Amino acid sequence: MSIAALRETRILTGRSMRHVMRSPDTIITTAITPVAMMLLFTYVFGGALGTGAPGPYINYLLPGILVITIASGVAYTSYRLFLDLRDGLVQRLCAMPISRSSVLWSHVATSLAANLLSLVLGVAVAMGFRSSASVASWIAVLGLLCLVTLCLTWIAVLAGLSAKSVDGASAFSYPLIFLPFISSAFVPTAAMPGPVAWFAQHQPITAIADSLRALLSQDPVGSELWAALVWLAGITLLAWALAARIYRGKTTS
C-alpha cells in the first residue's frame, strides 16, 4: 500500500471512528452486552459450571468473552459498509482520485481500533481476574486478539458487501456470537456429549480460547496456538479474496 493510500485510509478511518463514537447503540453492543454476559456467567452460572481449572471462573471465562466481544463489535462494520454502499458514498469515493482499497481498509482499521477500546478486560480485573502472564505473553495475547479481529472484520466486510438489507448486514454476526457456546470458551469440551465434543474440539474458537487461556496463565502453549493461527490465516485470506472480488464488481459496474 502506497503512502498516499495509507493517508487516505487514515482520513477515512477518522470519519468511521467519529460515527462509532456518536452511536450509542454501537457502544452498548460492543461494550455493555459482553460485560453483562460476563457478569451473568460468573455470578449466576459460574458456581454450577465445573471447569476443573485452578483459580476463579473468571480466569477461565475471559478468553471466550473477549472473542464474543469482537464478534459483537464487527457487526457494526458490516452495517456501516452496507449503508455506505446503499447511499452511494462508496461509489462517489471510488470516482475520486484515491485508492479504492482505502475504502475497505478504513472500515477494517476502525474495527481494530474500536475493539482495542473495549472495557471488558478492565471489568474482568474488577471482578477478580488475575494473570501471571509475562510482558511477552501479554504482547502475544494482544497480537492474537488483533488477528481474531482482523479475521472476523473481513467476514463482516464480506457480509456488508453481499447483504441485501440492513438487517441482513447485521444478522451475519449471530452465528459468530453463538459459536463460542459450542467450544471450550465456557466449559471444557470433555464435559460435552460425544458428537458435540468432537465439533467443539475441532472448530476455531476452541483453539483460540485455549491459546489465550494458556498465554494468560503462563502455561505452555501447545499445538492449539498453531491451529488457531492456521484457522485465522485461512479464513482471513478466503474472506479477503471474496470481499475484494465482490467489491471490484460493485465499484466497476
PDB file of C-alpha atoms in Angstrom:
ATOM      1  CA  MET A   1       0.000   0.000   0.000  1.00  0.00           C
ATOM      2  CA  SER A   2       1.425   3.378  -1.027  1.00  0.00           C
ATOM      3  CA  ILE A   3       1.969   6.377   1.246  1.00  0.00           C
ATOM      4  CA  ALA A   4      -0.975   8.153  -0.397  1.00  0.00           C
ATOM      5  CA  ALA A   5      -3.230   5.132   0.153  1.00  0.00           C
ATOM      6  CA  LEU A   6      -2.194   4.990   3.813  1.00  0.00           C
ATOM      7  CA  ARG A   7      -3.027   8.679   4.227  1.00  0.00           C
ATOM      8  CA  GLU A   8      -6.421   8.199   2.555  1.00  0.00           C
ATOM      9  CA  THR A   9      -7.115   5.176   4.766  1.00  0.00           C
ATOM     10  CA  ARG A  10      -6.244   7.237   7.851  1.00  0.00           C
ATOM     11  CA  ILE A  11      -8.636  10.027   6.836  1.00  0.00           C
ATOM     12  CA  LEU A  12     -11.492   7.626   6.099  1.00  0.00           C
ATOM     13  CA  THR A  13     -10.788   5.744   9.339  1.00  0.00           C
ATOM     14  CA  GLY A  14     -11.157   9.018  11.250  1.00  0.00           C
ATOM     15  CA  ARG A  15     -14.555   9.500   9.637  1.00  0.00           C
ATOM     16  CA  SER A  16     -15.661   5.979  10.613  1.00  0.00           C
ATOM     17  CA  MET A  17     -14.406   6.396  14.190  1.00  0.00           C
ATOM     18  CA  ARG A  18     -16.487   9.560  14.561  1.00  0.00           C
ATOM     19  CA  HIS A  19     -19.546   7.554  13.512  1.00  0.00           C
ATOM     20  CA  VAL A  20     -18.723   4.927  16.145  1.00  0.00           C
ATOM     21  CA  MET A  21     -18.324   7.484  18.945  1.00  0.00           C
ATOM     22  CA  ARG A  22     -21.639   9.112  18.024  1.00  0.00           C
ATOM     23  CA  SER A  23     -23.552   5.828  18.021  1.00  0.00           C
ATOM     24  CA  PRO A  24     -24.836   4.843  21.496  1.00  0.00           C
ATOM     25  CA  ASP A  25     -26.245   1.554  20.213  1.00  0.00           C
ATOM     26  CA  THR A  26     -22.800   0.579  18.967  1.00  0.00           C
ATOM     27  CA  ILE A  27     -21.254   1.286  22.365  1.00  0.00           C
ATOM     28  CA  ILE A  28     -23.957  -0.822  24.030  1.00  0.00           C
ATOM     29  CA  THR A  29     -23.369  -3.703  21.623  1.00  0.00           C
ATOM     30  CA  THR A  30     -19.583  -3.716  21.806  1.00  0.00           C
ATOM     31  CA  ALA A  31     -19.113  -2.891  25.490  1.00  0.00           C
ATOM     32  CA  ILE A  32     -22.137  -3.315  27.712  1.00  0.00           C
ATOM     33  CA  THR A  33     -23.567  -6.539  26.265  1.00  0.00           C
ATOM     34  CA  PRO A  34     -20.332  -8.613  26.639  1.00  0.00           C
ATOM     35  CA  VAL A  35     -19.835  -7.196  30.140  1.00  0.00           C
ATOM     36  CA  ALA A  36     -23.393  -8.187  31.078  1.00  0.00           C
ATOM     37  CA  MET A  37     -22.760 -11.681  29.711  1.00  0.00           C
ATOM     38  CA  MET A  38     -19.553 -11.930  31.721  1.00  0.00           C
ATOM     39  CA  LEU A  39     -21.379 -10.896  34.899  1.00  0.00           C
ATOM     40  CA  LEU A  40     -24.157 -13.400  34.225  1.00  0.00           C
ATOM     41  CA  PHE A  41     -21.900 -16.385  33.639  1.00  0.00           C
ATOM     42  CA  THR A  42     -19.550 -15.539  36.503  1.00  0.00           C
ATOM     43  CA  TYR A  43     -22.047 -14.785  39.244  1.00  0.00           C
ATOM     44  CA  VAL A  44     -25.097 -16.832  38.173  1.00  0.00           C
ATOM     45  CA  PHE A  45     -23.783 -19.881  36.297  1.00  0.00           C
ATOM     46  CA  GLY A  46     -20.153 -19.899  37.386  1.00  0.00           C
ATOM     47  CA  GLY A  47     -20.723 -21.978  40.513  1.00  0.00           C
ATOM     48  CA  ALA A  48     -22.521 -24.690  38.558  1.00  0.00           C
ATOM     49  CA  LEU A  49     -20.031 -24.895  35.703  1.00  0.00           C
ATOM     50  CA  GLY A  50     -17.182 -27.120  36.763  1.00  0.00           C
ATOM     51  CA  THR A  51     -14.075 -26.482  34.681  1.00  0.00           C
ATOM     52  CA  GLY A  52     -11.502 -28.239  36.848  1.00  0.00           C
ATOM     53  CA  ALA A  53      -9.164 -25.308  36.261  1.00  0.00           C
ATOM     54  CA  PRO A  54      -7.394 -23.612  39.183  1.00  0.00           C
ATOM     55  CA  GLY A  55      -8.369 -20.089  40.158  1.00  0.00           C
ATOM     56  CA  PRO A  56     -11.678 -18.244  39.863  1.00  0.00           C
ATOM     57  CA  TYR A  57     -14.057 -18.993  36.996  1.00  0.00           C
ATOM     58  CA  ILE A  58     -13.487 -15.526  35.501  1.00  0.00           C
ATOM     59  CA  ASN A  59      -9.931 -16.608  34.649  1.00  0.00           C
ATOM     60  CA  TYR A  60     -11.326 -19.473  32.573  1.00  0.00           C
ATOM     61  CA  LEU A  61     -14.184 -17.441  31.100  1.00  0.00           C
ATOM     62  CA  LEU A  62     -12.387 -14.290  29.928  1.00  0.00           C
ATOM     63  CA  PRO A  63     -10.873 -15.599  26.649  1.00  0.00           C
ATOM     64  CA  GLY A  64     -14.290 -16.627  25.372  1.00  0.00           C
ATOM     65  CA  ILE A  65     -15.843 -13.307  26.383  1.00  0.00           C
ATOM     66  CA  LEU A  66     -13.093 -11.449  24.528  1.00  0.00           C
ATOM     67  CA  VAL A  67     -13.919 -13.386  21.356  1.00  0.00           C
ATOM     68  CA  ILE A  68     -17.642 -12.700  21.784  1.00  0.00           C
ATOM     69  CA  THR A  69     -16.860  -9.006  22.287  1.00  0.00           C
ATOM     70  CA  ILE A  70     -15.012  -8.907  18.982  1.00  0.00           C
ATOM     71  CA  ALA A  71     -17.775 -10.831  17.200  1.00  0.00           C
ATOM     72  CA  SER A  72     -20.358  -8.349  18.527  1.00  0.00           C
ATOM     73  CA  GLY A  73     -18.286  -5.356  17.514  1.00  0.00           C
ATOM     74  CA  VAL A  74     -17.602  -6.339  13.911  1.00  0.00           C
ATOM     75  CA  ALA A  75     -21.337  -6.350  13.153  1.00  0.00           C
ATOM     76  CA  TYR A  76     -21.132  -2.552  13.073  1.00  0.00           C
ATOM     77  CA  THR A  77     -18.513  -2.765  10.313  1.00  0.00           C
ATOM     78  CA  SER A  78     -20.904  -4.728   8.123  1.00  0.00           C
ATOM     79  CA  TYR A  79     -23.751  -2.324   8.929  1.00  0.00           C
ATOM     80  CA  ARG A  80     -21.762   0.852   8.133  1.00  0.00           C
ATOM     81  CA  LEU A  81     -20.328  -0.587   4.919  1.00  0.00           C
ATOM     82  CA  PHE A  82     -23.800  -1.603   3.737  1.00  0.00           C
ATOM     83  CA  LEU A  83     -25.114   1.928   4.406  1.00  0.00           C
ATOM     84  CA  ASP A  84     -22.178   3.487   2.561  1.00  0.00           C
ATOM     85  CA  LEU A  85     -22.904   1.271  -0.426  1.00  0.00           C
ATOM     86  CA  ARG A  86     -26.653   1.838  -0.330  1.00  0.00           C
ATOM     87  CA  ASP A  87     -26.312   5.610  -0.035  1.00  0.00           C
ATOM     88  CA  GLY A  88     -23.790   5.807  -2.874  1.00  0.00           C
ATOM     89  CA  LEU A  89     -20.886   7.036  -0.754  1.00  0.00           C
ATOM     90  CA  VAL A  90     -18.590   4.195  -1.816  1.00  0.00           C
ATOM     91  CA  GLN A  91     -19.300   4.892  -5.482  1.00  0.00           C
ATOM     92  CA  ARG A  92     -18.585   8.606  -5.016  1.00  0.00           C
ATOM     93  CA  LEU A  93     -15.328   7.862  -3.218  1.00  0.00           C
ATOM     94  CA  CYS A  94     -14.257   5.429  -5.926  1.00  0.00           C
ATOM     95  CA  ALA A  95     -14.917   8.143  -8.551  1.00  0.00           C
ATOM     96  CA  MET A  96     -12.334  10.337  -6.811  1.00  0.00           C
ATOM     97  CA  PRO A  97      -8.572  10.086  -7.416  1.00  0.00           C
ATOM     98  CA  ILE A  98      -7.976   7.940  -4.326  1.00  0.00           C
ATOM     99  CA  SER A  99      -7.024   4.332  -3.731  1.00  0.00           C
ATOM    100  CA  ARG A 100     -10.103   2.130  -3.919  1.00  0.00           C
ATOM    101  CA  SER A 101      -8.676  -0.258  -1.341  1.00  0.00           C
ATOM    102  CA  SER A 102      -8.559   2.553   1.243  1.00  0.00           C
ATOM    103  CA  VAL A 103     -12.366   2.495   1.461  1.00  0.00           C
ATOM    104  CA  LEU A 104     -12.403  -1.112   2.694  1.00  0.00           C
ATOM    105  CA  TRP A 105      -9.251  -0.854   4.774  1.00  0.00           C
ATOM    106  CA  SER A 106     -10.653   2.157   6.634  1.00  0.00           C
ATOM    107  CA  HIS A 107     -13.541   0.000   7.865  1.00  0.00           C
ATOM    108  CA  VAL A 108     -11.089  -2.719   8.881  1.00  0.00           C
ATOM    109  CA  ALA A 109      -8.871  -0.226  10.737  1.00  0.00           C
ATOM    110  CA  THR A 110     -11.907   1.230  12.501  1.00  0.00           C
ATOM    111  CA  SER A 111     -12.917  -2.232  13.710  1.00  0.00           C
ATOM    112  CA  LEU A 112      -9.417  -2.889  15.054  1.00  0.00           C
ATOM    113  CA  ALA A 113      -9.312   0.464  16.869  1.00  0.00           C
ATOM    114  CA  ALA A 114     -12.823   0.163  18.312  1.00  0.00           C
ATOM    115  CA  ASN A 115     -12.162  -3.344  19.682  1.00  0.00           C
ATOM    116  CA  LEU A 116      -8.930  -2.222  21.327  1.00  0.00           C
ATOM    117  CA  LEU A 117     -11.002   0.317  23.292  1.00  0.00           C
ATOM    118  CA  SER A 118     -13.201  -2.392  24.813  1.00  0.00           C
ATOM    119  CA  LEU A 119     -13.893  -2.162  28.544  1.00  0.00           C
ATOM    120  CA  VAL A 120     -14.158  -5.922  29.073  1.00  0.00           C
ATOM    121  CA  LEU A 121     -10.655  -6.506  30.405  1.00  0.00           C
ATOM    122  CA  GLY A 122     -10.920  -3.699  32.965  1.00  0.00           C
ATOM    123  CA  VAL A 123     -14.240  -5.037  34.266  1.00  0.00           C
ATOM    124  CA  ALA A 124     -12.783  -8.550  34.431  1.00  0.00           C
ATOM    125  CA  VAL A 125      -9.945  -7.305  36.642  1.00  0.00           C
ATOM    126  CA  ALA A 126     -12.506  -5.651  38.925  1.00  0.00           C
ATOM    127  CA  MET A 127     -14.346  -8.993  39.096  1.00  0.00           C
ATOM    128  CA  GLY A 128     -11.232 -10.822  40.268  1.00  0.00           C
ATOM    129  CA  PHE A 129      -9.390 -11.771  37.100  1.00  0.00           C
ATOM    130  CA  ARG A 130      -5.667 -12.169  37.725  1.00  0.00           C
ATOM    131  CA  SER A 131      -2.921 -13.181  35.341  1.00  0.00           C
ATOM    132  CA  SER A 132       0.655 -14.330  35.858  1.00  0.00           C
ATOM    133  CA  ALA A 133       1.484 -13.691  32.203  1.00  0.00           C
ATOM    134  CA  SER A 134       4.781 -12.060  31.308  1.00  0.00           C
ATOM    135  CA  VAL A 135       5.083  -8.982  29.116  1.00  0.00           C
ATOM    136  CA  ALA A 136       5.882 -11.205  26.146  1.00  0.00           C
ATOM    137  CA  SER A 137       2.758 -13.288  26.801  1.00  0.00           C
ATOM    138  CA  TRP A 138       0.596 -10.165  27.004  1.00  0.00           C
ATOM    139  CA  ILE A 139       2.024  -8.998  23.682  1.00  0.00           C
ATOM    140  CA  ALA A 140       1.178 -12.415  22.222  1.00  0.00           C
ATOM    141  CA  VAL A 141      -2.374 -12.139  23.625  1.00  0.00           C
ATOM    142  CA  LEU A 142      -2.789  -8.702  22.068  1.00  0.00           C
ATOM    143  CA  GLY A 143      -1.427  -9.943  18.760  1.00  0.00           C
ATOM    144  CA  LEU A 144      -3.748 -12.943  18.722  1.00  0.00           C
ATOM    145  CA  LEU A 145      -6.763 -10.770  19.550  1.00  0.00           C
ATOM    146  CA  CYS A 146      -5.813  -8.410  16.704  1.00  0.00           C
ATOM    147  CA  LEU A 147      -5.659 -11.386  14.331  1.00  0.00           C
ATOM    148  CA  VAL A 148      -9.092 -12.545  15.521  1.00  0.00           C
ATOM    149  CA  THR A 149     -10.444  -9.034  14.965  1.00  0.00           C
ATOM    150  CA  LEU A 150      -8.896  -8.845  11.505  1.00  0.00           C
ATOM    151  CA  CYS A 151     -10.340 -12.235  10.574  1.00  0.00           C
ATOM    152  CA  LEU A 152     -13.860 -11.508  11.797  1.00  0.00           C
ATOM    153  CA  THR A 153     -13.782  -7.999  10.327  1.00  0.00           C
ATOM    154  CA  TRP A 154     -13.092  -9.314   6.824  1.00  0.00           C
ATOM    155  CA  ILE A 155     -16.033 -11.672   7.276  1.00  0.00           C
ATOM    156  CA  ALA A 156     -18.060  -8.592   8.264  1.00  0.00           C
ATOM    157  CA  VAL A 157     -16.832  -6.724   5.164  1.00  0.00           C
ATOM    158  CA  LEU A 158     -17.876  -9.680   3.016  1.00  0.00           C
ATOM    159  CA  ALA A 159     -21.313  -9.678   4.669  1.00  0.00           C
ATOM    160  CA  GLY A 160     -21.710  -5.915   4.213  1.00  0.00           C
ATOM    161  CA  LEU A 161     -20.857  -6.145   0.519  1.00  0.00           C
ATOM    162  CA  SER A 162     -23.205  -9.090  -0.047  1.00  0.00           C
ATOM    163  CA  ALA A 163     -26.210  -8.057   2.084  1.00  0.00           C
ATOM    164  CA  LYS A 164     -29.500  -7.023   0.528  1.00  0.00           C
ATOM    165  CA  SER A 165     -30.876  -5.230   3.586  1.00  0.00           C
ATOM    166  CA  VAL A 166     -29.764  -3.539   6.803  1.00  0.00           C
ATOM    167  CA  ASP A 167     -30.983  -6.499   8.843  1.00  0.00           C
ATOM    168  CA  GLY A 168     -29.054  -8.897   6.639  1.00  0.00           C
ATOM    169  CA  ALA A 169     -25.887  -6.861   7.058  1.00  0.00           C
ATOM    170  CA  SER A 170     -26.035  -7.242  10.833  1.00  0.00           C
ATOM    171  CA  ALA A 171     -27.516 -10.738  11.152  1.00  0.00           C
ATOM    172  CA  PHE A 172     -24.325 -12.464   9.976  1.00  0.00           C
ATOM    173  CA  SER A 173     -22.777 -11.856  13.416  1.00  0.00           C
ATOM    174  CA  TYR A 174     -25.289 -14.074  15.230  1.00  0.00           C
ATOM    175  CA  PRO A 175     -23.568 -17.365  14.247  1.00  0.00           C
ATOM    176  CA  LEU A 176     -20.212 -15.835  15.216  1.00  0.00           C
ATOM    177  CA  ILE A 177     -21.554 -14.915  18.663  1.00  0.00           C
ATOM    178  CA  PHE A 178     -23.219 -18.326  19.082  1.00  0.00           C
ATOM    179  CA  LEU A 179     -20.160 -20.366  18.006  1.00  0.00           C
ATOM    180  CA  PRO A 180     -18.209 -19.800  21.278  1.00  0.00           C
ATOM    181  CA  PHE A 181     -21.022 -21.509  23.184  1.00  0.00           C
ATOM    182  CA  ILE A 182     -20.119 -24.767  21.387  1.00  0.00           C
ATOM    183  CA  SER A 183     -16.437 -24.564  22.238  1.00  0.00           C
ATOM    184  CA  SER A 184     -14.156 -24.589  25.249  1.00  0.00           C
ATOM    185  CA  ALA A 185     -14.990 -20.922  25.931  1.00  0.00           C
ATOM    186  CA  PHE A 186     -17.314 -21.671  28.869  1.00  0.00           C
ATOM    187  CA  VAL A 187     -16.579 -25.280  29.854  1.00  0.00           C
ATOM    188  CA  PRO A 188     -14.005 -27.879  28.771  1.00  0.00           C
ATOM    189  CA  THR A 189     -15.019 -29.869  25.708  1.00  0.00           C
ATOM    190  CA  ALA A 190     -14.564 -33.106  27.700  1.00  0.00           C
ATOM    191  CA  ALA A 191     -17.758 -32.264  29.595  1.00  0.00           C
ATOM    192  CA  MET A 192     -19.833 -32.351  26.385  1.00  0.00           C
ATOM    193  CA  PRO A 193     -21.536 -35.378  24.784  1.00  0.00           C
ATOM    194  CA  GLY A 194     -19.640 -37.185  22.008  1.00  0.00           C
ATOM    195  CA  PRO A 195     -20.672 -35.504  18.714  1.00  0.00           C
ATOM    196  CA  VAL A 196     -20.874 -32.063  20.313  1.00  0.00           C
ATOM    197  CA  ALA A 197     -17.468 -32.523  21.938  1.00  0.00           C
ATOM    198  CA  TRP A 198     -15.943 -33.542  18.581  1.00  0.00           C
ATOM    199  CA  PHE A 199     -17.325 -30.446  16.866  1.00  0.00           C
ATOM    200  CA  ALA A 200     -16.281 -28.192  19.734  1.00  0.00           C
ATOM    201  CA  GLN A 201     -12.767 -29.611  19.773  1.00  0.00           C
ATOM    202  CA  HIS A 202     -12.270 -29.132  16.023  1.00  0.00           C
ATOM    203  CA  GLN A 203     -13.663 -25.650  15.490  1.00  0.00           C
ATOM    204  CA  PRO A 204     -11.511 -22.489  15.553  1.00  0.00           C
ATOM    205  CA  ILE A 205     -12.938 -20.827  18.675  1.00  0.00           C
ATOM    206  CA  THR A 206     -11.679 -23.665  20.894  1.00  0.00           C
ATOM    207  CA  ALA A 207      -8.135 -23.319  19.554  1.00  0.00           C
ATOM    208  CA  ILE A 208      -8.273 -19.533  20.019  1.00  0.00           C
ATOM    209  CA  ALA A 209      -9.764 -19.663  23.542  1.00  0.00           C
ATOM    210  CA  ASP A 210      -7.333 -22.377  24.697  1.00  0.00           C
ATOM    211  CA  SER A 211      -4.374 -20.409  23.317  1.00  0.00           C
ATOM    212  CA  LEU A 212      -5.453 -17.201  25.041  1.00  0.00           C
ATOM    213  CA  ARG A 213      -6.069 -19.062  28.284  1.00  0.00           C
ATOM    214  CA  ALA A 214      -2.632 -20.684  28.210  1.00  0.00           C
ATOM    215  CA  LEU A 215      -0.905 -17.373  27.483  1.00  0.00           C
ATOM    216  CA  LEU A 216      -2.763 -15.543  30.247  1.00  0.00           C
ATOM    217  CA  SER A 217      -1.999 -18.250  32.821  1.00  0.00           C
ATOM    218  CA  GLN A 218       1.618 -18.596  31.701  1.00  0.00           C
ATOM    219  CA  ASP A 219       1.038 -22.264  30.825  1.00  0.00           C
ATOM    220  CA  PRO A 220       2.862 -23.972  27.946  1.00  0.00           C
ATOM    221  CA  VAL A 221       1.205 -23.219  24.612  1.00  0.00           C
ATOM    222  CA  GLY A 222       0.957 -26.388  22.548  1.00  0.00           C
ATOM    223  CA  SER A 223      -0.489 -27.161  19.158  1.00  0.00           C
ATOM    224  CA  GLU A 224      -3.600 -25.092  19.927  1.00  0.00           C
ATOM    225  CA  LEU A 225      -1.786 -21.863  19.020  1.00  0.00           C
ATOM    226  CA  TRP A 226      -0.653 -23.209  15.664  1.00  0.00           C
ATOM    227  CA  ALA A 227      -4.146 -24.486  14.973  1.00  0.00           C
ATOM    228  CA  ALA A 228      -5.572 -21.064  15.851  1.00  0.00           C
ATOM    229  CA  LEU A 229      -3.107 -19.295  13.561  1.00  0.00           C
ATOM    230  CA  VAL A 230      -3.857 -21.668  10.667  1.00  0.00           C
ATOM    231  CA  TRP A 231      -7.614 -21.189  11.123  1.00  0.00           C
ATOM    232  CA  LEU A 232      -7.286 -17.396  11.316  1.00  0.00           C
ATOM    233  CA  ALA A 233      -4.944 -17.134   8.328  1.00  0.00           C
ATOM    234  CA  GLY A 234      -7.078 -19.396   6.151  1.00  0.00           C
ATOM    235  CA  ILE A 235     -10.399 -17.712   6.978  1.00  0.00           C
ATOM    236  CA  THR A 236      -8.924 -14.216   6.645  1.00  0.00           C
ATOM    237  CA  LEU A 237      -7.411 -14.901   3.220  1.00  0.00           C
ATOM    238  CA  LEU A 238     -10.610 -16.512   1.958  1.00  0.00           C
ATOM    239  CA  ALA A 239     -12.851 -13.709   3.248  1.00  0.00           C
ATOM    240  CA  TRP A 240     -10.479 -11.035   1.898  1.00  0.00           C
ATOM    241  CA  ALA A 241     -10.323 -12.640  -1.558  1.00  0.00           C
ATOM    242  CA  LEU A 242     -14.115 -12.983  -1.803  1.00  0.00           C
ATOM    243  CA  ALA A 243     -14.692  -9.456  -0.486  1.00  0.00           C
ATOM    244  CA  ALA A 244     -12.168  -7.977  -2.924  1.00  0.00           C
ATOM    245  CA  ARG A 245     -13.856  -9.758  -5.826  1.00  0.00           C
ATOM    246  CA  ILE A 246     -17.342  -8.555  -4.859  1.00  0.00           C
ATOM    247  CA  TYR A 247     -16.023  -5.044  -4.189  1.00  0.00           C
ATOM    248  CA  ARG A 248     -14.451  -4.815  -7.645  1.00  0.00           C
ATOM    249  CA  GLY A 249     -17.731  -5.910  -9.185  1.00  0.00           C
ATOM    250  CA  LYS A 250     -19.751  -3.304  -7.285  1.00  0.00           C
ATOM    251  CA  THR A 251     -17.373  -0.395  -7.951  1.00  0.00           C
ATOM    252  CA  THR A 252     -16.692  -1.051 -11.633  1.00  0.00           C
ATOM    253  CA  SER A 253     -20.256  -1.728 -12.780  1.00  0.00           C
TER     254      SER A 253
END
